[in-house]
Amino acid sequence: VSNTEGLWSYVHVLCTLLRDAMLGAVPPSFTQDAGRLTAAAAASWAAQAVPVQATPSLLLKPYADNGVTFGIPDGWVPSVNELSDGRRLVAAVDPNDSDANVFIAFTPVAADYTSLGSFGTREYVGGTIIPECSKSKCSLANGDSIEGQMLEQATVRGNYVYDYTIESAQGDKRHLRSLFSIAASSSARTTQTLVTLTAQCLEPRYVELAPTFNAVIDSFKYGDPTPATAAAAM
């Protein structure tokens, strides 16, 4: 399995679980089986990683879906994957470390989901991205295959932002920053778009990449970047 195939496997699993949890297709938490699937995909992908030390600068690049713009680290080439269920994924990977990546998912939702409040409070939504096993928080110490911890959450310009870790029984601990947003649309549209932007890496690299990941999340906006904005992000 190539690094690219491993990336899409992991991103697809993570985005599916986030989407289903927020839309109520599963209980408002990860199930134990879903946690095992995520851990297995992460472990398969992580086995191919090659760690590096360089911290990239940011370069803003526009993507054509409701005019969303976000920063991608310089040298991380974006690729696009269109899924049969209507979702569009854009991912950019550190060319020397496939465990460090940024991806954004565009998911069609019902037209009456006009704001994040339609999914619940920030705390409720945050609870959907932390694995639960048998209606309680997963714990590696209790023999579960995965464990998550919410470190920080905030509402930024109307978007929900989370900082959290997910650790698998195989020993891989990921540190993630995720932003949730509802894309602005005209009243004539029959659907809205749930936008999820995530920057992640294995825990040992997080101190190094935290400033970059914070900048990626902070750079999220609707509309194409102006030359001045793009230059400031370099």
mmCIF file of C-alpha atoms in Angstrom:
data_model
loop_
_atom_site.group_PDB
_atom_site.id
_atom_site.type_symbol
_atom_site.label_atom_id
_atom_site.label_comp_id
_atom_site.label_asym_id
_atom_site.label_seq_id
_atom_site.Cartn_x
_atom_site.Cartn_y
_atom_site.Cartn_z
ATOM 1 C CA VAL A 1 0.000 0.000 0.000
ATOM 2 C CA SER A 2 1.464 3.369 -0.995
ATOM 3 C CA ASN A 3 1.677 6.388 1.330
ATOM 4 C CA THR A 4 -1.025 8.108 -0.748
ATOM 5 C CA GLU A 5 -3.385 5.120 -0.499
ATOM 6 C CA GLY A 6 -2.728 4.916 3.218
ATOM 7 C CA LEU A 7 -3.494 8.617 3.607
ATOM 8 C CA TRP A 8 -6.829 8.378 1.815
ATOM 9 C CA SER A 9 -7.747 5.270 3.808
ATOM 10 C CA TYR A 10 -7.158 7.079 7.084
ATOM 11 C CA VAL A 11 -8.778 10.360 5.994
ATOM 12 C CA HIS A 12 -11.818 8.534 4.600
ATOM 13 C CA VAL A 13 -12.344 6.598 7.851
ATOM 14 C CA LEU A 14 -11.886 9.664 10.051
ATOM 15 C CA CYS A 15 -14.141 11.892 7.946
ATOM 16 C CA THR A 16 -16.833 9.206 7.735
ATOM 17 C CA LEU A 17 -16.891 8.826 11.500
ATOM 18 C CA LEU A 18 -16.971 12.594 12.065
ATOM 19 C CA ARG A 19 -19.767 13.028 9.546
ATOM 20 C CA ASP A 20 -21.881 10.154 10.828
ATOM 21 C CA ALA A 21 -21.509 11.237 14.436
ATOM 22 C CA MET A 22 -22.510 14.833 13.664
ATOM 23 C CA LEU A 23 -25.443 13.806 11.460
ATOM 24 C CA GLY A 24 -26.768 11.300 13.976
ATOM 25 C CA ALA A 25 -26.178 8.233 11.809
ATOM 26 C CA VAL A 26 -24.460 6.677 14.834
ATOM 27 C CA PRO A 27 -24.763 7.544 18.536
ATOM 28 C CA PRO A 28 -23.124 10.904 19.481
ATOM 29 C CA SER A 29 -19.766 9.194 19.965
ATOM 30 C CA PHE A 30 -17.524 6.701 18.204
ATOM 31 C CA THR A 31 -18.486 3.090 18.735
ATOM 32 C CA GLN A 32 -15.843 0.612 19.811
ATOM 33 C CA ASP A 33 -15.858 -1.053 16.383
ATOM 34 C CA ALA A 34 -15.393 2.322 14.682
ATOM 35 C CA GLY A 35 -12.526 3.051 17.038
ATOM 36 C CA ARG A 36 -10.858 -0.210 16.054
ATOM 37 C CA LEU A 37 -11.266 0.662 12.366
ATOM 38 C CA THR A 38 -9.666 4.058 12.853
ATOM 39 C CA ALA A 39 -6.805 2.556 14.858
ATOM 40 C CA ALA A 40 -6.177 -0.097 12.217
ATOM 41 C CA ALA A 41 -6.119 2.438 9.391
ATOM 42 C CA ALA A 42 -3.837 4.749 11.356
ATOM 43 C CA ALA A 43 -1.457 1.929 12.244
ATOM 44 C CA SER A 44 -1.228 0.769 8.620
ATOM 45 C CA TRP A 45 -0.520 4.284 7.436
ATOM 46 C CA ALA A 46 1.892 5.175 10.237
ATOM 47 C CA ALA A 47 4.087 2.157 9.469
ATOM 48 C CA GLN A 48 5.167 3.880 6.252
ATOM 49 C CA ALA A 49 6.138 7.228 7.816
ATOM 50 C CA VAL A 50 9.583 8.777 7.513
ATOM 51 C CA PRO A 51 10.088 11.452 10.214
ATOM 52 C CA VAL A 52 11.765 14.762 9.427
ATOM 53 C CA GLN A 53 12.771 17.819 11.440
ATOM 54 C CA ALA A 54 12.037 20.769 9.130
ATOM 55 C CA THR A 55 9.090 23.021 9.932
ATOM 56 C CA PRO A 56 7.470 24.364 6.734
ATOM 57 C CA SER A 57 6.195 27.866 6.246
ATOM 58 C CA LEU A 58 2.611 28.471 5.222
ATOM 59 C CA LEU A 59 1.287 29.237 1.765
ATOM 60 C CA LEU A 60 -2.401 30.006 1.274
ATOM 61 C CA LYS A 61 -4.073 28.239 -1.634
ATOM 62 C CA PRO A 62 -7.729 28.671 -2.643
ATOM 63 C CA TYR A 63 -10.082 25.732 -3.211
ATOM 64 C CA ALA A 64 -13.299 26.054 -5.188
ATOM 65 C CA ASP A 65 -16.055 24.920 -2.884
ATOM 66 C CA ASN A 66 -18.136 27.744 -1.478
ATOM 67 C CA GLY A 67 -14.997 29.866 -1.878
ATOM 68 C CA VAL A 68 -13.144 28.264 1.043
ATOM 69 C CA THR A 69 -9.498 29.247 1.565
ATOM 70 C CA PHE A 70 -7.014 27.799 4.023
ATOM 71 C CA GLY A 71 -3.237 27.688 4.411
ATOM 72 C CA ILE A 72 -1.171 24.726 3.262
ATOM 73 C CA PRO A 73 2.454 24.397 4.423
ATOM 74 C CA ASP A 74 4.888 25.262 1.673
ATOM 75 C CA GLY A 75 5.979 22.118 -0.156
ATOM 76 C CA TRP A 76 2.960 20.028 0.888
ATOM 77 C CA VAL A 77 1.229 19.287 -2.425
ATOM 78 C CA PRO A 78 -2.591 19.078 -2.227
ATOM 79 C CA SER A 79 -4.539 16.261 -3.862
ATOM 80 C CA VAL A 80 -8.300 15.873 -4.312
ATOM 81 C CA ASN A 81 -10.537 12.847 -3.835
ATOM 82 C CA GLU A 82 -14.211 12.923 -4.863
ATOM 83 C CA LEU A 83 -16.310 10.311 -3.047
ATOM 84 C CA SER A 84 -19.453 8.647 -4.364
ATOM 85 C CA ASP A 85 -21.552 10.004 -1.496
ATOM 86 C CA GLY A 86 -20.920 13.587 -2.603
ATOM 87 C CA ARG A 87 -18.063 14.427 -0.263
ATOM 88 C CA ARG A 88 -14.957 16.163 -1.550
ATOM 89 C CA LEU A 89 -11.640 15.718 0.264
ATOM 90 C CA VAL A 90 -8.521 17.809 -0.246
ATOM 91 C CA ALA A 91 -5.364 16.607 1.526
ATOM 92 C CA ALA A 92 -1.795 17.896 1.683
ATOM 93 C CA VAL A 93 0.967 15.737 3.168
ATOM 94 C CA ASP A 94 4.474 16.480 4.385
ATOM 95 C CA PRO A 95 6.495 14.905 1.534
ATOM 96 C CA ASN A 96 8.921 13.433 4.062
ATOM 97 C CA ASP A 97 6.452 12.326 6.750
ATOM 98 C CA SER A 98 3.029 11.006 5.758
ATOM 99 C CA ASP A 99 1.858 11.183 9.373
ATOM 100 C CA ALA A 100 1.961 14.991 9.173
ATOM 101 C CA ASN A 101 -0.851 16.268 6.995
ATOM 102 C CA VAL A 102 -3.655 18.761 6.518
ATOM 103 C CA PHE A 103 -7.004 17.819 5.009
ATOM 104 C CA ILE A 104 -10.360 19.435 4.460
ATOM 105 C CA ALA A 105 -13.663 17.630 3.871
ATOM 106 C CA PHE A 106 -16.768 19.095 2.246
ATOM 107 C CA THR A 107 -19.890 17.128 3.170
ATOM 108 C CA PRO A 108 -23.400 17.907 1.833
ATOM 109 C CA VAL A 109 -26.003 18.152 4.605
ATOM 110 C CA ALA A 110 -29.712 18.965 4.690
ATOM 111 C CA ALA A 111 -30.719 22.539 3.846
ATOM 112 C CA ASP A 112 -32.141 23.115 7.320
ATOM 113 C CA TYR A 113 -28.680 22.686 8.874
ATOM 114 C CA THR A 114 -28.024 26.394 8.559
ATOM 115 C CA SER A 115 -25.498 26.712 11.390
ATOM 116 C CA LEU A 116 -23.301 24.568 13.600
ATOM 117 C CA GLY A 117 -25.923 24.994 16.289
ATOM 118 C CA SER A 118 -28.118 22.673 14.207
ATOM 119 C CA PHE A 119 -25.743 19.853 15.198
ATOM 120 C CA GLY A 120 -25.633 20.829 18.862
ATOM 121 C CA THR A 121 -23.473 22.859 21.192
ATOM 122 C CA ARG A 122 -19.710 23.084 20.785
ATOM 123 C CA GLU A 123 -19.293 20.710 23.717
ATOM 124 C CA TYR A 124 -21.731 18.207 22.234
ATOM 125 C CA VAL A 125 -20.023 18.215 18.834
ATOM 126 C CA GLY A 126 -16.648 17.920 20.536
ATOM 127 C CA GLY A 127 -17.911 14.815 22.290
ATOM 128 C CA THR A 128 -18.508 13.125 18.929
ATOM 129 C CA ILE A 129 -14.823 13.164 17.988
ATOM 130 C CA ILE A 130 -13.573 11.563 21.204
ATOM 131 C CA PRO A 131 -13.964 7.754 21.083
ATOM 132 C CA GLU A 132 -16.416 6.112 23.450
ATOM 133 C CA CYS A 133 -16.652 2.389 24.172
ATOM 134 C CA SER A 134 -19.777 0.823 25.671
ATOM 135 C CA LYS A 135 -21.261 4.264 26.455
ATOM 136 C CA SER A 136 -18.174 5.433 28.342
ATOM 137 C CA LYS A 137 -14.894 7.054 27.414
ATOM 138 C CA CYS A 138 -12.453 4.598 25.834
ATOM 139 C CA SER A 139 -9.397 3.801 27.903
ATOM 140 C CA LEU A 140 -6.325 1.854 26.877
ATOM 141 C CA ALA A 141 -5.841 0.987 30.546
ATOM 142 C CA ASN A 142 -9.221 -0.784 30.465
ATOM 143 C CA GLY A 143 -8.243 -2.849 27.441
ATOM 144 C CA ASP A 144 -9.924 -0.716 24.769
ATOM 145 C CA SER A 145 -8.239 -0.428 21.371
ATOM 146 C CA ILE A 146 -8.276 3.370 21.261
ATOM 147 C CA GLU A 147 -8.328 6.363 23.588
ATOM 148 C CA GLY A 148 -8.964 10.060 22.995
ATOM 149 C CA GLN A 149 -8.554 13.217 25.030
ATOM 150 C CA MET A 150 -9.997 16.682 24.380
ATOM 151 C CA LEU A 151 -7.343 19.260 25.259
ATOM 152 C CA GLU A 152 -8.976 22.513 24.191
ATOM 153 C CA GLN A 153 -12.078 23.783 22.426
ATOM 154 C CA ALA A 154 -13.163 27.230 21.306
ATOM 155 C CA THR A 155 -15.590 29.074 19.059
ATOM 156 C CA VAL A 156 -13.670 31.177 16.534
ATOM 157 C CA ARG A 157 -15.542 33.435 14.097
ATOM 158 C CA GLY A 158 -18.578 31.200 14.459
ATOM 159 C CA ASN A 159 -16.606 27.993 13.825
ATOM 160 C CA TYR A 160 -15.975 25.196 16.319
ATOM 161 C CA VAL A 161 -12.256 24.523 16.879
ATOM 162 C CA TYR A 162 -10.872 21.527 18.792
ATOM 163 C CA ASP A 163 -7.428 20.421 19.934
ATOM 164 C CA TYR A 164 -7.296 16.738 20.894
ATOM 165 C CA THR A 165 -5.310 13.521 20.817
ATOM 166 C CA ILE A 166 -6.225 9.995 19.717
ATOM 167 C CA GLU A 167 -4.035 7.082 20.760
ATOM 168 C CA SER A 168 -4.260 3.493 19.525
ATOM 169 C CA ALA A 169 -3.308 0.307 21.330
ATOM 170 C CA GLN A 170 -0.523 -0.122 18.751
ATOM 171 C CA GLY A 171 1.240 2.815 20.402
ATOM 172 C CA ASP A 172 0.522 5.542 17.848
ATOM 173 C CA LYS A 173 -0.629 8.798 19.448
ATOM 174 C CA ARG A 174 -1.925 11.477 17.106
ATOM 175 C CA HIS A 175 -2.355 15.160 17.930
ATOM 176 C CA LEU A 176 -5.059 16.907 15.895
ATOM 177 C CA ARG A 177 -6.548 20.367 15.486
ATOM 178 C CA SER A 178 -9.935 20.420 13.752
ATOM 179 C CA LEU A 179 -12.282 23.187 12.661
ATOM 180 C CA PHE A 180 -15.971 22.682 11.854
ATOM 181 C CA SER A 181 -17.956 25.192 9.807
ATOM 182 C CA ILE A 182 -21.146 25.460 7.762
ATOM 183 C CA ALA A 183 -20.476 26.971 4.337
ATOM 184 C CA ALA A 184 -22.486 30.063 3.571
ATOM 185 C CA SER A 185 -24.986 29.498 0.773
ATOM 186 C CA SER A 186 -27.968 31.125 -0.896
ATOM 187 C CA SER A 187 -31.486 30.351 0.272
ATOM 188 C CA ALA A 188 -32.154 28.738 -3.129
ATOM 189 C CA ARG A 189 -29.834 25.822 -2.399
ATOM 190 C CA THR A 190 -31.369 22.494 -1.398
ATOM 191 C CA THR A 191 -28.339 21.475 0.676
ATOM 192 C CA GLN A 192 -25.778 23.069 2.938
ATOM 193 C CA THR A 193 -22.120 22.055 3.229
ATOM 194 C CA LEU A 194 -20.404 20.926 6.405
ATOM 195 C CA VAL A 195 -16.719 21.859 6.180
ATOM 196 C CA THR A 196 -14.146 20.103 8.369
ATOM 197 C CA LEU A 197 -10.497 21.215 8.338
ATOM 198 C CA THR A 198 -7.944 19.111 10.262
ATOM 199 C CA ALA A 199 -4.179 19.363 10.772
ATOM 200 C CA GLN A 200 -2.495 16.397 12.436
ATOM 201 C CA CYS A 201 0.752 14.592 13.161
ATOM 202 C CA LEU A 202 2.142 12.050 15.596
ATOM 203 C CA GLU A 203 2.590 13.446 19.103
ATOM 204 C CA PRO A 204 6.439 13.579 19.040
ATOM 205 C CA ARG A 205 6.315 16.174 16.218
ATOM 206 C CA TYR A 206 3.502 18.293 17.597
ATOM 207 C CA VAL A 207 5.662 20.783 19.494
ATOM 208 C CA GLU A 208 7.531 21.428 16.254
ATOM 209 C CA LEU A 209 4.421 21.719 14.071
ATOM 210 C CA ALA A 210 2.005 23.385 16.518
ATOM 211 C CA PRO A 211 2.675 26.947 15.245
ATOM 212 C CA THR A 212 2.082 25.785 11.670
ATOM 213 C CA PHE A 213 -1.085 23.875 12.558
ATOM 214 C CA ASN A 214 -2.436 26.851 14.520
ATOM 215 C CA ALA A 215 -1.791 29.055 11.493
ATOM 216 C CA VAL A 216 -3.537 26.570 9.183
ATOM 217 C CA ILE A 217 -6.685 26.643 11.309
ATOM 218 C CA ASP A 218 -6.512 30.419 11.780
ATOM 219 C CA SER A 219 -6.181 30.927 8.017
ATOM 220 C CA PHE A 220 -9.576 29.349 7.271
ATOM 221 C CA LYS A 221 -12.007 31.741 5.627
ATOM 222 C CA TYR A 222 -14.588 32.031 2.876
ATOM 223 C CA GLY A 223 -13.424 33.752 -0.304
ATOM 224 C CA ASP A 224 -10.220 33.693 -2.340
ATOM 225 C CA PRO A 225 -7.071 35.072 -0.681
ATOM 226 C CA THR A 226 -5.903 38.523 -1.670
ATOM 227 C CA PRO A 227 -2.250 38.950 -2.739
ATOM 228 C CA ALA A 228 -1.551 40.684 0.571
ATOM 229 C CA THR A 229 -3.041 37.808 2.557
ATOM 230 C CA ALA A 230 -1.108 35.226 0.604
ATOM 231 C CA ALA A 231 2.140 37.120 1.043
ATOM 232 C CA ALA A 232 1.579 37.448 4.801
ATOM 233 C CA ALA A 233 1.197 33.699 5.071
ATOM 234 C CA MET A 234 4.547 32.961 3.402
#
